[in-house]
């Protein structure tokens, strides 16, 4: 059990601050939901990329593409006033997961080529 007071409990009596906190948390919850849905869509696309790579015997990872994407995301992060190091860590986490999926797809047995 957590013995620390909650922010809402601490703000009891300051209805204006409590209302603002709840509104901000509602926005954060909505953004978190949007992020999950965006990540799901991204992984649907990368799953198809993995299938295409496996079908054409391409390697699961593409270091040149990954480096370009990291540089691009760092620029976007700077423009958005987001810590570029954080953005890079986040993208690397996603890339690692995508490559793991691509390796799993490549390792699956494939039907014989009919040609």
Short mmCIF file of C-alpha atoms in Angstrom, two decimals, residues 9-97:
data_model
loop_
_atom_site.label_atom_id
_atom_site.label_comp_id
_atom_site.label_asym_id
_atom_site.label_seq_id
_atom_site.Cartn_x
_atom_site.Cartn_y
_atom_site.Cartn_z
CA UNK A 9 -6.38 14.43 -1.61
CA UNK A 10 -3.84 17.19 -1.17
CA UNK A 11 -5.86 19.61 -3.29
CA UNK A 12 -9.14 19.03 -1.44
CA UNK A 13 -10.56 22.43 -0.62
CA UNK A 14 -8.95 24.09 -3.66
CA UNK A 15 -11.73 23.28 -6.12
CA UNK A 16 -10.23 25.36 -8.93
CA UNK A 17 -6.88 23.54 -8.77
CA UNK A 18 -8.65 20.19 -8.39
CA UNK A 19 -10.82 20.89 -11.44
CA UNK A 20 -7.76 21.86 -13.49
CA UNK A 21 -5.90 18.71 -12.36
CA UNK A 22 -8.84 16.52 -13.40
CA UNK A 23 -9.13 18.26 -16.78
CA UNK A 24 -5.40 17.86 -17.46
CA UNK A 25 -5.52 14.20 -16.44
CA UNK A 26 -8.51 13.69 -18.75
CA UNK A 27 -6.48 15.15 -21.62
CA UNK A 28 -3.53 12.92 -20.73
CA UNK A 29 -5.81 9.87 -20.69
CA UNK A 30 -7.14 10.80 -24.15
CA UNK A 31 -3.62 11.28 -25.49
CA UNK A 32 -2.52 7.94 -24.05
CA UNK A 33 -5.45 6.25 -25.80
CA UNK A 34 -4.53 7.96 -29.07
CA UNK A 35 -0.89 6.87 -28.69
CA UNK A 36 -1.95 3.25 -28.19
CA UNK A 37 -4.13 3.36 -31.30
CA UNK A 38 -1.39 5.02 -33.33
CA UNK A 39 1.14 2.42 -32.21
CA UNK A 40 -1.30 -0.35 -33.14
CA UNK A 41 -1.67 1.12 -36.64
CA UNK A 42 2.09 1.51 -36.95
CA UNK A 43 2.63 -2.12 -35.98
CA UNK A 44 0.02 -3.25 -38.53
CA UNK A 45 2.12 -1.53 -41.21
CA UNK A 46 5.42 -2.89 -39.93
CA UNK A 47 3.89 -6.38 -39.78
CA UNK A 48 3.16 -6.10 -43.51
CA UNK A 49 6.72 -4.87 -44.08
CA UNK A 50 7.97 -7.96 -42.23
CA UNK A 51 5.85 -10.23 -44.43
CA UNK A 52 7.16 -8.51 -47.56
CA UNK A 53 10.77 -8.74 -46.37
CA UNK A 54 10.39 -12.42 -45.54
CA UNK A 55 8.76 -13.19 -48.89
CA UNK A 56 11.66 -11.52 -50.70
CA UNK A 57 14.39 -12.86 -48.39
CA UNK A 58 15.35 -9.41 -47.14
CA UNK A 59 17.02 -8.99 -43.74
CA UNK A 60 14.72 -8.19 -40.79
CA UNK A 61 16.68 -5.04 -39.91
CA UNK A 62 17.60 -2.13 -42.17
CA UNK A 63 20.27 -0.12 -40.30
CA UNK A 64 20.41 2.65 -42.93
CA UNK A 65 16.64 3.18 -42.81
CA UNK A 66 16.71 3.07 -39.01
CA UNK A 67 19.46 5.71 -38.85
CA UNK A 68 17.51 7.95 -41.25
CA UNK A 69 14.36 7.54 -39.16
CA UNK A 70 16.19 8.34 -35.92
CA UNK A 71 17.71 11.49 -37.43
CA UNK A 72 14.28 12.49 -38.79
CA UNK A 73 12.57 11.88 -35.45
CA UNK A 74 15.24 13.87 -33.60
CA UNK A 75 14.58 16.83 -35.93
CA UNK A 76 10.82 16.51 -35.41
CA UNK A 77 11.34 16.32 -31.65
CA UNK A 78 13.47 19.48 -31.63
CA UNK A 79 10.83 21.31 -33.69
CA UNK A 80 8.16 20.15 -31.22
CA UNK A 81 10.31 21.11 -28.20
CA UNK A 82 10.54 17.49 -27.10
CA UNK A 83 13.84 16.14 -25.80
CA UNK A 84 15.45 14.55 -28.90
CA UNK A 85 17.29 12.03 -26.72
CA UNK A 86 13.95 10.85 -25.33
CA UNK A 87 12.47 10.66 -28.84
CA UNK A 88 15.45 8.60 -29.99
CA UNK A 89 15.13 6.19 -27.04
CA UNK A 90 11.44 5.81 -27.76
CA UNK A 91 12.02 5.10 -31.46
CA UNK A 92 14.84 2.66 -30.68
CA UNK A 93 12.46 0.79 -28.38
CA UNK A 94 9.90 0.58 -31.20
CA UNK A 95 12.53 -0.41 -33.78
CA UNK A 96 13.81 -3.20 -31.52
CA UNK A 97 10.26 -4.56 -31.23
#
